[in-house]
mmCIF file of C-alpha atoms and ligand atoms in Angstrom:
data_model
loop_
_atom_site.group_PDB
_atom_site.id
_atom_site.type_symbol
_atom_site.label_atom_id
_atom_site.label_comp_id
_atom_site.label_asym_id
_atom_site.label_seq_id
_atom_site.Cartn_x
_atom_site.Cartn_y
_atom_site.Cartn_z
ATOM 1 C CA UNK A 1 112.763 104.893 102.361
ATOM 2 C CA UNK A 2 110.410 102.193 103.086
ATOM 3 C CA UNK A 3 106.682 102.345 101.042
ATOM 4 C CA UNK A 4 103.788 100.265 101.565
ATOM 5 C CA UNK A 5 101.803 99.568 98.214
ATOM 6 C CA UNK A 6 98.144 98.336 98.540
ATOM 7 C CA UNK A 7 95.623 97.587 95.892
ATOM 8 C CA UNK A 8 92.032 96.222 95.013
ATOM 9 C CA UNK A 9 90.990 96.232 98.588
ATOM 10 C CA UNK A 10 87.429 95.802 97.166
ATOM 11 C CA UNK A 11 85.524 96.389 100.058
ATOM 12 C CA UNK A 12 87.069 93.628 102.278
ATOM 13 C CA UNK A 13 87.893 95.339 105.635
ATOM 14 C CA UNK A 14 88.782 91.819 107.419
ATOM 15 C CA UNK A 15 91.678 91.533 104.744
ATOM 16 C CA UNK A 16 92.580 95.400 105.100
ATOM 17 C CA UNK A 17 92.635 95.290 108.790
ATOM 18 C CA UNK A 18 95.266 92.302 108.536
ATOM 19 C CA UNK A 19 97.277 94.218 106.187
ATOM 20 C CA UNK A 20 97.313 97.342 108.107
ATOM 21 C CA UNK A 21 98.212 95.433 111.216
ATOM 22 C CA UNK A 22 101.170 94.073 109.160
ATOM 23 C CA UNK A 23 102.371 97.415 107.886
ATOM 24 C CA UNK A 24 102.179 98.826 111.485
ATOM 25 C CA UNK A 25 104.977 96.407 112.132
ATOM 26 C CA UNK A 26 107.153 97.283 109.251
ATOM 27 C CA UNK A 27 108.413 100.974 110.200
ATOM 28 C CA UNK A 28 107.206 102.412 106.723
ATOM 29 C CA UNK A 29 107.183 105.951 105.758
ATOM 30 C CA UNK A 30 104.224 106.066 103.203
ATOM 31 C CA UNK A 31 101.563 104.116 102.493
ATOM 32 C CA UNK A 32 99.896 103.808 98.743
ATOM 33 C CA UNK A 33 96.714 102.400 97.578
ATOM 34 C CA UNK A 34 95.986 102.128 94.093
ATOM 35 C CA UNK A 35 92.158 102.000 94.232
ATOM 36 C CA UNK A 36 89.058 99.809 93.540
ATOM 37 C CA UNK A 37 88.484 100.419 96.961
ATOM 38 C CA UNK A 38 85.227 99.715 97.894
ATOM 39 C CA UNK A 39 83.416 97.562 95.167
ATOM 40 C CA UNK A 40 82.344 94.090 96.539
ATOM 41 C CA UNK A 41 79.959 91.755 98.486
ATOM 42 C CA UNK A 42 82.140 91.850 101.776
ATOM 43 C CA UNK A 43 81.915 94.863 103.817
ATOM 44 C CA UNK A 44 82.229 98.379 101.942
ATOM 45 C CA UNK A 45 81.307 100.266 104.906
ATOM 46 C CA UNK A 46 83.592 98.915 107.097
ATOM 47 C CA UNK A 47 86.211 99.399 104.684
ATOM 48 C CA UNK A 48 85.290 103.046 104.338
ATOM 49 C CA UNK A 49 85.655 103.622 107.882
ATOM 50 C CA UNK A 50 88.904 101.778 108.016
ATOM 51 C CA UNK A 51 90.411 103.498 104.990
ATOM 52 C CA UNK A 52 89.348 107.203 106.243
ATOM 53 C CA UNK A 53 91.239 106.470 109.609
ATOM 54 C CA UNK A 54 94.889 106.418 108.264
ATOM 55 C CA UNK A 55 97.194 108.837 106.068
ATOM 56 C CA UNK A 56 97.812 107.262 102.654
ATOM 57 C CA UNK A 57 98.124 108.609 99.039
ATOM 58 C CA UNK A 58 95.040 107.086 97.294
ATOM 59 C CA UNK A 59 94.000 107.215 93.661
ATOM 60 C CA UNK A 60 90.856 105.972 92.143
ATOM 61 C CA UNK A 61 90.547 102.462 90.356
ATOM 62 C CA UNK A 62 88.181 101.573 87.328
ATOM 63 C CA UNK A 63 85.357 100.278 89.884
ATOM 64 C CA UNK A 64 85.805 103.571 91.853
ATOM 65 C CA UNK A 65 84.952 105.677 88.820
ATOM 66 C CA UNK A 66 81.889 103.212 88.162
ATOM 67 C CA UNK A 67 80.582 104.091 91.436
ATOM 68 C CA UNK A 68 80.668 107.785 90.582
ATOM 69 C CA UNK A 69 79.764 108.049 87.242
ATOM 70 C CA UNK A 70 77.085 105.011 86.624
ATOM 71 C CA UNK A 71 73.498 104.942 87.645
ATOM 72 C CA UNK A 72 72.727 102.537 90.497
ATOM 73 C CA UNK A 73 70.526 100.477 88.261
ATOM 74 C CA UNK A 74 73.232 99.985 85.753
ATOM 75 C CA UNK A 75 75.849 98.907 88.201
ATOM 76 C CA UNK A 76 77.335 95.480 88.428
ATOM 77 C CA UNK A 77 75.875 93.677 91.453
ATOM 78 C CA UNK A 78 79.194 94.163 93.571
ATOM 79 C CA UNK A 79 79.449 97.886 92.595
ATOM 80 C CA UNK A 80 75.323 98.213 93.787
ATOM 81 C CA UNK A 81 76.254 96.613 96.969
ATOM 82 C CA UNK A 82 78.991 98.924 97.689
ATOM 83 C CA UNK A 83 76.847 102.638 96.688
ATOM 84 C CA UNK A 84 74.186 101.020 98.805
ATOM 85 C CA UNK A 85 76.504 100.876 101.912
ATOM 86 C CA UNK A 86 78.367 103.874 101.376
ATOM 87 C CA UNK A 87 77.897 107.140 102.975
ATOM 88 C CA UNK A 88 78.037 110.639 101.034
ATOM 89 C CA UNK A 89 81.182 111.294 102.542
ATOM 90 C CA UNK A 90 82.629 108.390 101.172
ATOM 91 C CA UNK A 91 81.751 109.167 97.595
ATOM 92 C CA UNK A 92 83.428 112.893 98.377
ATOM 93 C CA UNK A 93 86.418 110.942 99.440
ATOM 94 C CA UNK A 94 86.400 109.157 96.150
ATOM 95 C CA UNK A 95 85.497 112.310 94.237
ATOM 96 C CA UNK A 96 88.472 114.189 95.698
ATOM 97 C CA UNK A 97 91.236 111.309 94.248
ATOM 98 C CA UNK A 98 93.420 111.713 91.181
ATOM 99 C CA UNK A 99 93.467 108.669 88.501
ATOM 100 C CA UNK A 100 97.533 108.678 89.032
ATOM 101 C CA UNK A 101 100.045 110.065 91.373
ATOM 102 C CA UNK A 102 103.617 110.388 92.386
ATOM 103 C CA UNK A 103 105.519 109.861 95.587
ATOM 104 C CA UNK A 104 108.533 112.517 95.169
ATOM 105 C CA UNK A 105 110.768 111.622 92.680
ATOM 106 C CA UNK A 106 110.595 107.808 93.195
ATOM 107 C CA UNK A 107 107.167 106.112 92.484
ATOM 108 C CA UNK A 108 104.642 106.470 90.099
ATOM 109 C CA UNK A 109 101.120 105.322 90.723
ATOM 110 C CA UNK A 110 98.280 104.130 88.239
ATOM 111 C CA UNK A 111 95.499 101.495 88.683
ATOM 112 C CA UNK A 112 95.560 99.835 85.376
ATOM 113 C CA UNK A 113 98.108 101.180 83.224
ATOM 114 C CA UNK A 114 99.506 105.087 83.080
ATOM 115 C CA UNK A 115 96.825 105.462 80.161
ATOM 116 C CA UNK A 116 94.121 103.456 81.464
ATOM 117 C CA UNK A 117 92.344 102.292 84.475
ATOM 118 C CA UNK A 118 90.837 99.438 83.246
ATOM 119 C CA UNK A 119 93.600 97.741 81.152
ATOM 120 C CA UNK A 120 95.719 94.714 82.774
ATOM 121 C CA UNK A 121 99.600 95.389 82.313
ATOM 122 C CA UNK A 122 101.752 93.238 83.787
ATOM 123 C CA UNK A 123 99.311 90.304 82.722
ATOM 124 C CA UNK A 124 97.459 89.725 79.626
ATOM 125 C CA UNK A 125 94.331 87.629 78.977
ATOM 126 C CA UNK A 126 94.093 84.614 76.409
ATOM 127 C CA UNK A 127 91.375 83.746 74.183
ATOM 128 C CA UNK A 128 89.779 81.826 77.053
ATOM 129 C CA UNK A 129 90.087 84.939 79.923
ATOM 130 C CA UNK A 130 92.952 83.441 81.489
ATOM 131 C CA UNK A 131 96.003 85.568 82.343
ATOM 132 C CA UNK A 132 99.543 85.104 81.206
ATOM 133 C CA UNK A 133 102.300 87.388 81.971
ATOM 134 C CA UNK A 134 102.986 90.290 79.877
ATOM 135 C CA UNK A 135 106.108 90.200 78.186
ATOM 136 C CA UNK A 136 108.816 92.954 79.226
ATOM 137 C CA UNK A 137 109.245 94.957 76.129
ATOM 138 C CA UNK A 138 105.393 95.313 76.030
ATOM 139 C CA UNK A 139 105.320 96.257 79.556
ATOM 140 C CA UNK A 140 107.910 99.080 78.787
ATOM 141 C CA UNK A 141 106.296 100.395 75.943
ATOM 142 C CA UNK A 142 103.442 101.723 78.090
ATOM 143 C CA UNK A 143 105.686 103.671 80.492
ATOM 144 C CA UNK A 144 108.517 105.300 77.797
ATOM 145 C CA UNK A 145 107.507 108.228 79.146
ATOM 146 C CA UNK A 146 107.865 107.975 82.690
ATOM 147 C CA UNK A 147 111.149 108.679 84.269
ATOM 148 C CA UNK A 148 110.675 107.621 87.811
ATOM 149 C CA UNK A 149 112.646 104.489 88.819
ATOM 150 C CA UNK A 150 109.583 102.723 90.140
ATOM 151 C CA UNK A 151 106.203 102.266 88.815
ATOM 152 C CA UNK A 152 103.190 100.327 90.523
ATOM 153 C CA UNK A 153 99.882 99.411 88.877
ATOM 154 C CA UNK A 154 96.878 97.081 90.392
ATOM 155 C CA UNK A 155 93.613 95.816 88.583
ATOM 156 C CA UNK A 156 94.898 92.442 87.560
ATOM 157 C CA UNK A 157 94.977 91.282 91.578
ATOM 158 C CA UNK A 158 97.894 89.036 90.684
ATOM 159 C CA UNK A 159 101.475 90.087 92.156
ATOM 160 C CA UNK A 160 104.209 90.467 90.023
ATOM 161 C CA UNK A 161 107.352 92.373 89.789
ATOM 162 C CA UNK A 162 109.196 93.060 86.431
ATOM 163 C CA UNK A 163 112.795 94.969 86.157
ATOM 164 C CA UNK A 164 112.928 96.555 82.787
ATOM 165 C CA UNK A 165 115.878 96.817 80.553
ATOM 166 C CA UNK A 166 116.550 100.797 81.677
ATOM 167 C CA UNK A 167 116.444 99.661 85.176
ATOM 168 C CA UNK A 168 112.974 100.663 86.517
ATOM 169 C CA UNK A 169 110.952 98.482 88.330
ATOM 170 C CA UNK A 170 107.211 97.840 87.422
ATOM 171 C CA UNK A 171 105.199 96.083 90.079
ATOM 172 C CA UNK A 172 101.992 94.754 91.244
ATOM 173 C CA UNK A 173 101.288 94.370 94.775
ATOM 174 C CA UNK A 174 98.272 91.883 94.123
ATOM 175 C CA UNK A 175 95.042 92.198 95.794
ATOM 176 C CA UNK A 176 94.142 92.996 99.400
ATOM 177 C CA UNK A 177 90.469 91.679 99.406
ATOM 178 C CA UNK A 178 90.164 89.623 96.130
ATOM 179 C CA UNK A 179 93.305 87.602 95.638
ATOM 180 C CA UNK A 180 92.180 85.219 92.932
ATOM 181 C CA UNK A 181 92.372 85.133 89.293
ATOM 182 C CA UNK A 182 92.888 82.233 86.749
ATOM 183 C CA UNK A 183 96.527 82.223 85.342
ATOM 184 C CA UNK A 184 97.262 80.150 82.086
ATOM 185 C CA UNK A 185 100.134 78.609 83.667
ATOM 186 C CA UNK A 186 99.738 78.439 87.711
ATOM 187 C CA UNK A 187 103.299 78.156 88.289
ATOM 188 C CA UNK A 188 103.775 81.557 86.803
ATOM 189 C CA UNK A 189 102.879 83.079 89.992
ATOM 190 C CA UNK A 190 104.665 82.065 93.391
ATOM 191 C CA UNK A 191 101.952 80.681 95.624
ATOM 192 C CA UNK A 192 98.005 80.483 95.334
ATOM 193 C CA UNK A 193 96.592 81.297 98.589
ATOM 194 C CA UNK A 194 93.557 83.255 100.008
ATOM 195 C CA UNK A 195 96.133 85.509 101.891
ATOM 196 C CA UNK A 196 95.927 89.380 101.433
ATOM 197 C CA UNK A 197 98.154 90.644 99.501
ATOM 198 C CA UNK A 198 100.419 94.004 99.274
ATOM 199 C CA UNK A 199 103.956 95.053 98.575
ATOM 200 C CA UNK A 200 106.760 96.406 100.648
ATOM 201 C CA UNK A 201 109.365 98.853 98.748
ATOM 202 C CA UNK A 202 112.601 99.476 100.551
ATOM 203 C CA UNK A 203 115.483 101.584 99.583
ATOM 204 C CA UNK A 204 118.789 99.502 100.057
ATOM 205 C CA UNK A 205 121.606 101.935 98.962
ATOM 206 C CA UNK A 206 121.148 102.333 95.189
ATOM 207 C CA UNK A 207 118.736 99.706 94.611
ATOM 208 C CA UNK A 208 114.999 99.136 95.502
ATOM 209 C CA UNK A 209 113.742 95.696 96.984
ATOM 210 C CA UNK A 210 110.296 94.837 96.271
ATOM 211 C CA UNK A 211 108.721 92.370 98.858
ATOM 212 C CA UNK A 212 105.503 91.161 97.618
ATOM 213 C CA UNK A 213 103.856 90.081 100.829
ATOM 214 C CA UNK A 214 100.725 87.806 101.690
ATOM 215 C CA UNK A 215 99.067 88.148 104.868
ATOM 216 C CA UNK A 216 96.731 85.432 106.544
ATOM 217 C CA UNK A 217 93.487 86.604 107.630
ATOM 218 C CA UNK A 218 90.118 85.292 108.314
ATOM 219 C CA UNK A 219 89.111 84.947 104.774
ATOM 220 C CA UNK A 220 86.446 82.025 105.705
ATOM 221 C CA UNK A 221 84.539 85.161 107.414
ATOM 222 C CA UNK A 222 84.965 87.299 104.694
ATOM 223 C CA UNK A 223 83.908 84.602 102.222
ATOM 224 C CA UNK A 224 80.587 84.142 104.592
ATOM 225 C CA UNK A 225 79.752 87.739 104.587
ATOM 226 C CA UNK A 226 79.982 87.833 100.686
ATOM 227 C CA UNK A 227 77.655 84.824 100.900
ATOM 228 C CA UNK A 228 75.338 86.691 103.299
ATOM 229 C CA UNK A 229 75.333 89.560 100.462
ATOM 230 C CA UNK A 230 74.504 86.485 97.722
ATOM 231 C CA UNK A 231 77.701 86.686 95.968
ATOM 232 C CA UNK A 232 78.344 82.708 95.867
ATOM 233 C CA UNK A 233 81.326 82.908 93.378
ATOM 234 C CA UNK A 234 82.766 85.674 94.994
ATOM 235 C CA UNK A 235 82.792 83.755 98.435
ATOM 236 C CA UNK A 236 84.194 80.634 96.704
ATOM 237 C CA UNK A 237 87.403 82.707 95.490
ATOM 238 C CA UNK A 238 87.721 83.847 98.647
ATOM 239 C CA UNK A 239 87.773 80.482 100.363
ATOM 240 C CA UNK A 240 90.048 79.296 98.059
ATOM 241 C CA UNK A 241 92.186 82.184 96.530
ATOM 242 C CA UNK A 242 91.795 80.697 93.467
ATOM 243 C CA UNK A 243 89.308 81.098 90.235
ATOM 244 C CA UNK A 244 88.257 78.500 88.539
HETATM 245 FE FE1 FE2 B 1 90.384 97.329 88.638
#
């Protein structure tokens, strides 16, 4: 069995297109998408048109919840850009999504942690707002009730896979559309790049292999689209793959 896991597309259709092309070459059985689908200043409508065109098991992210629950005047700038671009049918699709889901008896899906869509799980922020890797025992305490061998989450945009003492693997595929966060220790992530991130999960006998992939795409054009929407910082992040 082979599963592709995407998260945090954040309205970046160019990045999503590149990831879907890469997945198309990988003979996957299932595609999962962990939410924060549209919010962002790149191309929310183009993202919605792409997402509606392929079969995936999708769940809600915190920004998807904000799009459904908040009044436009109370939204952050990137959420407002998305809500103004999306069609009613796109919001209906969001409304149909669960907060968590499972794939067979193998994989549990959540956006932040099993209990919260806006809590970072595999990374923790220090007093300066920089991420450091969360300790394995702290990670394990948030999924004691989950019996499935694989558990995935998004939200932090930083790819990481952690094997727990009980053999279960918790992983974050990184972000398709906004792969930029500041780590307290930059060496704690494999590679800093503006490429689009996702995970390929492959069964190998009794074991599971988690491959954290990075797919090059035209990130400079995505950055220009963000700049055209007046989002200078977001544009810079897309150019660099790094947030200062
Ligand atoms: Fe999120």
